[in-house]
Amino acid sequence: MEFKEVIGRRRSIRFFDRDRPVEREKIQTILETARLASCAVNAHWLRAIVVERDKLPPEKLSQLKTPVAALTLDLAPVHIYFFVDLGTVNRVKGSRLKELVDVGALAPSHGWSHKFVDDFVYPQILEPMTRNLEGYVPAAFADAGGAAQNALLAAFDEGLGACLNTPNPVLTKQVLGVPDDWISMWVLLLGYPAESWEAGGQRPRPDFEELYFDGEYGKPFKRDPAVVEKLKAANMIQAPAPLPGRREEIKKLTEELGLPE
Ligand SMILES: Cc1cc2nc3c(=O)[nH]c(=O)nc-3n(C[C@H](O)[C@H](O)[C@H](O)COP(=O)(O)O)c2cc1C
């Protein structure tokens, strides 16, 4: 699928074919896309644990449910739990930046060398940053979030449906037994959709010009209708929800999957 169409076709899928397994190859592809995400100081905070729903003891599955993501956990055959490994920066101590120097991604023309990393970047920026948790934690989460977004898009490119959810951070850590310095972030619920790929249409968003500004706060970045038309032609901007027949689709899915109305 073309990039713009992947963006356009992605929407949170919450009705899955609960009995259709997801091929391991597709799960790996999804993880590979997360690994290739850009990442501040090449630190790579994102960690993932792939859970096959049917291999999880029922009591553990129950513990992982939240009020806003209980049924979806039952329906999705694969759950990828994302964590942020806060310990990574002080374990690798600038070595991943030096790898970038070695391969010519960070060049001397821009001030980069092993010495710059060892004498300045790690001891004066990175290590102190990890002690300022108020700044460090949001930065690491934002970074890992970008990588998880790659994974989310890859799921749709692979013909799957997916929905990101926020699990209970304490229970997730307990149930999955992760190291102390991993913080729970999101879970990517994954499977073949039981609903149509349109899933009722593209979901509502705030107005473009309410979100983005041109040069200064308060001056909206003007949305050019000609660009919108181009993006519609590329299937990135699609028909908005609700599409006709969505209520009926939900009713049918509810009956077919034996769900409460
Ligand atoms: C980080 C994150 C956490 C989310 N958590 C939940 C959740 O716990 N339960 C849920 O039903 N949807 C969850 N969603 C899905 C959003 O509610 C979704 O963005 C919204 O339904 C409409 O947008 P979309 O269909 O284009 O994704 C989450 C989405 C993101 C990105």
Coordinates of C-alpha atoms and ligand atoms in Angstrom, one line a residue:
M1 CA 0.0 0.0 0.0
E2 CA 1.2 3.5 -0.7
F3 CA 2.2 5.5 2.4
K4 CA -0.6 8.0 2.2
E5 CA -3.2 5.3 1.8
V6 CA -1.9 3.5 4.9
I7 CA -2.3 6.7 6.9
G8 CA -5.8 7.1 5.4
R9 CA -7.0 3.6 6.0
R10 CA -5.8 3.4 9.6
R11 CA -8.4 3.8 12.2
S12 CA -8.9 2.2 15.6
I13 CA -10.3 -1.3 15.0
R14 CA -12.2 -2.8 18.0
F15 CA -14.0 -5.7 16.4
F16 CA -11.6 -8.5 15.6
D17 CA -12.0 -12.0 14.1
R18 CA -11.1 -13.6 17.5
D19 CA -10.2 -17.0 16.0
R20 CA -8.1 -16.0 13.1
P21 CA -4.4 -16.1 14.1
V22 CA -1.9 -13.4 13.0
E23 CA 1.1 -14.8 11.1
R24 CA 4.3 -14.6 13.1
E25 CA 5.9 -13.0 10.0
K26 CA 3.5 -10.1 10.2
I27 CA 4.2 -9.6 13.9
Q28 CA 7.9 -9.5 13.2
T29 CA 7.4 -7.0 10.3
I30 CA 5.5 -4.7 12.8
L31 CA 8.3 -4.9 15.3
E32 CA 10.9 -4.3 12.6
T33 CA 9.1 -1.0 11.7
A34 CA 9.3 0.1 15.3
R35 CA 13.0 -0.6 15.4
L36 CA 13.6 1.6 12.4
A37 CA 12.0 4.7 13.9
S38 CA 14.1 7.7 14.4
C39 CA 15.1 8.1 18.0
A40 CA 16.7 10.9 20.0
V41 CA 20.4 10.2 20.6
N42 CA 19.9 6.8 19.0
A43 CA 19.0 5.5 22.5
H44 CA 16.0 3.3 21.6
W45 CA 13.8 3.3 24.7
L46 CA 11.0 1.2 23.2
R47 CA 10.6 -2.4 24.3
A48 CA 7.8 -4.8 23.4
I49 CA 6.4 -8.0 24.7
V50 CA 4.2 -9.9 22.2
V51 CA 1.4 -11.8 24.0
E52 CA -0.7 -14.3 22.2
R53 CA -4.1 -14.0 23.9
D54 CA -4.8 -17.8 24.0
K55 CA -1.4 -18.6 25.5
L56 CA -2.1 -16.2 28.4
P57 CA -3.7 -17.9 31.5
P58 CA -7.3 -16.5 31.9
E59 CA -6.5 -14.9 35.3
K60 CA -3.6 -12.9 33.8
L61 CA -5.8 -11.8 30.8
S62 CA -8.4 -10.6 33.3
Q63 CA -5.8 -8.6 35.3
L64 CA -4.7 -6.9 32.1
K65 CA -8.2 -5.6 31.2
T66 CA -9.2 -2.0 31.9
P67 CA -12.7 -0.5 31.9
V68 CA -12.0 1.0 28.4
A69 CA -10.3 -2.0 27.0
A70 CA -11.9 -5.2 28.3
L71 CA -13.8 -6.6 25.4
T72 CA -11.2 -5.6 22.8
L73 CA -8.6 -7.6 24.7
D74 CA -10.9 -10.7 24.4
L75 CA -11.4 -10.2 20.7
A76 CA -7.8 -9.3 19.6
P77 CA -5.7 -12.5 19.2
V78 CA -2.4 -10.7 19.7
H79 CA -1.4 -8.0 22.2
I80 CA 1.9 -6.2 21.9
Y81 CA 2.7 -4.5 25.2
F82 CA 5.0 -1.5 24.8
F83 CA 7.4 -0.4 27.5
V84 CA 9.9 2.4 27.9
D85 CA 13.2 1.2 29.1
L86 CA 14.4 4.2 31.2
G87 CA 17.7 2.5 32.0
T88 CA 18.9 2.4 28.4
V89 CA 20.7 5.8 28.3
N90 CA 23.0 5.0 31.3
R91 CA 23.7 1.5 30.0
V92 CA 24.8 2.5 26.5
K93 CA 26.6 5.7 27.7
G94 CA 26.8 7.4 24.4
S95 CA 28.0 4.3 22.5
R96 CA 25.0 4.5 20.1
L97 CA 25.9 8.1 19.2
K98 CA 29.4 7.0 18.5
E99 CA 28.0 4.3 16.2
L100 CA 26.4 7.1 14.3
V101 CA 29.7 8.9 14.1
D102 CA 31.4 5.7 12.8
V103 CA 28.9 5.3 10.0
G104 CA 29.0 8.9 8.9
A105 CA 25.5 9.8 10.0
L106 CA 26.9 12.3 12.5
A107 CA 29.7 14.2 10.8
P108 CA 32.7 16.2 12.0
S109 CA 31.3 19.2 10.0
H110 CA 28.5 19.3 12.6
G111 CA 30.9 19.0 15.5
W112 CA 30.6 15.3 16.1
S113 CA 33.4 12.9 17.2
H114 CA 33.9 10.2 19.8
K115 CA 35.6 12.8 22.0
F116 CA 32.6 15.2 21.7
V117 CA 30.3 12.3 22.9
D118 CA 32.6 11.1 25.7
D119 CA 33.6 14.5 27.0
F120 CA 30.5 16.5 26.5
V121 CA 27.3 14.9 25.2
Y122 CA 27.1 12.0 27.6
P123 CA 28.5 13.4 30.8
Q124 CA 27.0 16.9 30.4
I125 CA 23.7 16.4 28.7
L126 CA 22.6 12.8 28.7
E127 CA 23.5 11.5 32.2
P128 CA 22.2 14.7 33.9
M129 CA 19.1 14.4 31.8
T130 CA 18.3 11.0 33.3
R131 CA 18.4 12.5 36.8
N132 CA 15.8 15.1 35.9
L133 CA 12.9 12.7 35.8
E134 CA 10.3 15.4 35.1
G135 CA 12.0 16.1 31.8
Y136 CA 13.5 12.6 31.0
V137 CA 10.4 10.5 31.4
P138 CA 8.2 12.6 29.0
A139 CA 11.1 12.8 26.5
A140 CA 11.6 9.0 26.5
F141 CA 7.8 8.4 26.2
A142 CA 7.4 10.7 23.3
D143 CA 10.3 9.0 21.6
A144 CA 8.9 5.5 22.2
G145 CA 5.5 6.7 21.1
G146 CA 6.8 7.6 17.7
A147 CA 8.3 4.1 17.3
A148 CA 5.0 2.6 18.4
Q149 CA 3.2 4.7 15.9
N150 CA 5.3 3.1 13.2
A151 CA 4.2 -0.3 14.4
L152 CA 0.5 0.8 14.4
L153 CA 0.8 1.9 10.8
A154 CA 2.6 -1.3 9.8
A155 CA -0.2 -3.4 11.1
F156 CA -2.6 -1.7 8.6
D157 CA 0.0 -2.1 5.8
E158 CA 0.0 -5.8 6.6
G159 CA -3.8 -6.0 6.1
L160 CA -4.5 -6.3 9.8
G161 CA -6.6 -4.1 12.1
A162 CA -5.3 -2.6 15.3
C163 CA -6.0 -0.3 18.2
L164 CA -3.7 1.3 20.7
N165 CA -4.8 1.2 24.3
T166 CA -3.4 2.4 27.6
P167 CA -3.1 -0.5 30.0
N168 CA -2.9 -0.3 33.7
P169 CA 0.8 0.5 34.3
V170 CA 1.2 -1.3 37.6
L171 CA -0.6 -4.5 36.7
T172 CA 1.0 -4.7 33.3
K173 CA 4.5 -4.6 34.9
Q174 CA 3.5 -7.2 37.4
V175 CA 1.8 -9.7 35.1
L176 CA 4.5 -9.5 32.5
G177 CA 7.4 -9.5 35.0
V178 CA 9.4 -6.8 33.3
P179 CA 12.6 -5.2 34.8
D180 CA 12.1 -2.4 37.3
D181 CA 13.3 0.4 35.0
W182 CA 10.8 -0.5 32.3
I183 CA 7.7 1.7 32.5
S184 CA 4.5 0.5 30.9
M185 CA 3.3 2.6 27.9
W186 CA 0.7 1.2 25.5
V187 CA -0.7 -2.0 24.2
L188 CA -1.2 -2.6 20.5
L189 CA -4.2 -4.9 20.1
L190 CA -3.9 -6.7 16.8
G191 CA -5.8 -9.1 14.6
Y192 CA -7.8 -9.5 11.4
P193 CA -10.8 -7.1 11.5
A194 CA -14.3 -8.6 11.8
E195 CA -15.6 -5.2 10.8
S196 CA -15.2 -3.8 7.2
W197 CA -11.9 -2.0 6.6
E198 CA -13.8 1.3 6.4
A199 CA -15.0 0.6 10.0
G200 CA -17.6 3.4 9.6
G201 CA -15.3 6.0 8.0
Q202 CA -12.5 8.2 9.1
R203 CA -13.0 9.4 12.7
P204 CA -13.6 13.0 13.7
R205 CA -10.7 15.4 14.2
P206 CA -10.4 19.0 15.4
D207 CA -10.3 21.5 12.6
F208 CA -6.8 21.8 10.9
E209 CA -6.5 25.5 11.6
E210 CA -7.3 25.0 15.2
L211 CA -4.2 22.8 15.6
Y212 CA -1.5 24.3 13.5
F213 CA 0.0 27.7 13.3
D214 CA 2.1 29.7 10.8
G215 CA 5.2 31.4 12.3
E216 CA 3.5 32.4 15.5
Y217 CA 0.8 31.4 17.9
G218 CA -2.7 32.5 16.9
K219 CA -2.0 32.7 13.1
P220 CA -3.5 29.6 11.7
F221 CA -1.6 27.6 9.0
K222 CA -4.0 28.1 6.1
R223 CA -5.5 24.8 4.8
D224 CA -5.4 24.9 1.0
P225 CA -8.4 23.1 -0.4
A226 CA -6.4 22.0 -3.5
V227 CA -4.0 20.1 -1.2
V228 CA -7.0 18.5 0.5
E229 CA -8.3 17.4 -2.9
K230 CA -4.9 15.9 -3.8
L231 CA -4.8 14.0 -0.5
K232 CA -8.4 12.7 -1.1
A233 CA -7.3 11.4 -4.5
A234 CA -4.4 9.6 -2.8
N235 CA -6.9 8.0 -0.3
M236 CA -5.3 9.7 2.7
I237 CA -8.2 11.9 3.5
Q238 CA -11.2 9.6 3.3
A239 CA -15.0 9.8 3.8
P240 CA -15.7 10.9 7.4
A241 CA -17.5 8.8 9.9
P242 CA -20.3 7.8 10.2
L243 CA -20.7 6.1 6.8
P244 CA -24.2 5.0 6.0
G245 CA -24.9 1.6 7.4
R246 CA -22.5 1.8 10.4
R247 CA -25.2 1.3 13.0
E248 CA -26.4 -1.8 11.1
E249 CA -22.8 -3.0 10.8
I250 CA -22.3 -2.7 14.6
K251 CA -25.6 -4.5 15.3
K252 CA -24.6 -7.4 12.9
L253 CA -21.1 -7.7 14.5
T254 CA -22.6 -7.6 18.0
E255 CA -24.9 -10.6 17.0
E256 CA -22.3 -12.5 15.1
L257 CA -19.7 -12.2 17.9
G258 CA -22.2 -12.9 20.6
L259 CA -21.5 -9.5 22.3
P260 CA -23.7 -7.6 24.8
E261 CA -25.8 -4.9 23.1
Ligands
LIG1 C1 -2.1 6.1 23.0 C2 -3.4 5.7 22.7 C3 -4.2 5.1 23.7 C4 -5.5 4.8 23.4 N1 -6.2 4.1 24.4 C5 -7.4 3.6 24.0 C6 -8.1 2.8 25.0 O1 -7.7 2.5 26.1 N2 -9.3 2.3 24.6 C7 -9.9 2.5 23.4 O2 -11.0 2.0 23.1 N3 -9.2 3.3 22.5 C8 -8.0 3.8 22.8 N4 -7.3 4.6 21.8 C9 -7.9 4.9 20.5 C10 -8.5 6.3 20.4 O3 -9.6 6.4 21.2 C11 -8.7 6.6 18.9 O4 -7.7 7.5 18.6 C12 -10.1 7.2 18.6 O5 -11.0 6.2 18.7 C13 -10.3 7.8 17.2 O6 -9.3 7.8 16.4 P1 -8.9 6.7 15.3 O7 -10.0 5.7 15.1 O8 -8.5 7.4 14.1 O9 -7.7 5.9 15.9 C14 -6.1 5.0 22.1 C15 -5.3 5.7 21.1 C16 -4.0 6.0 21.4 C17 -3.2 6.7 20.3

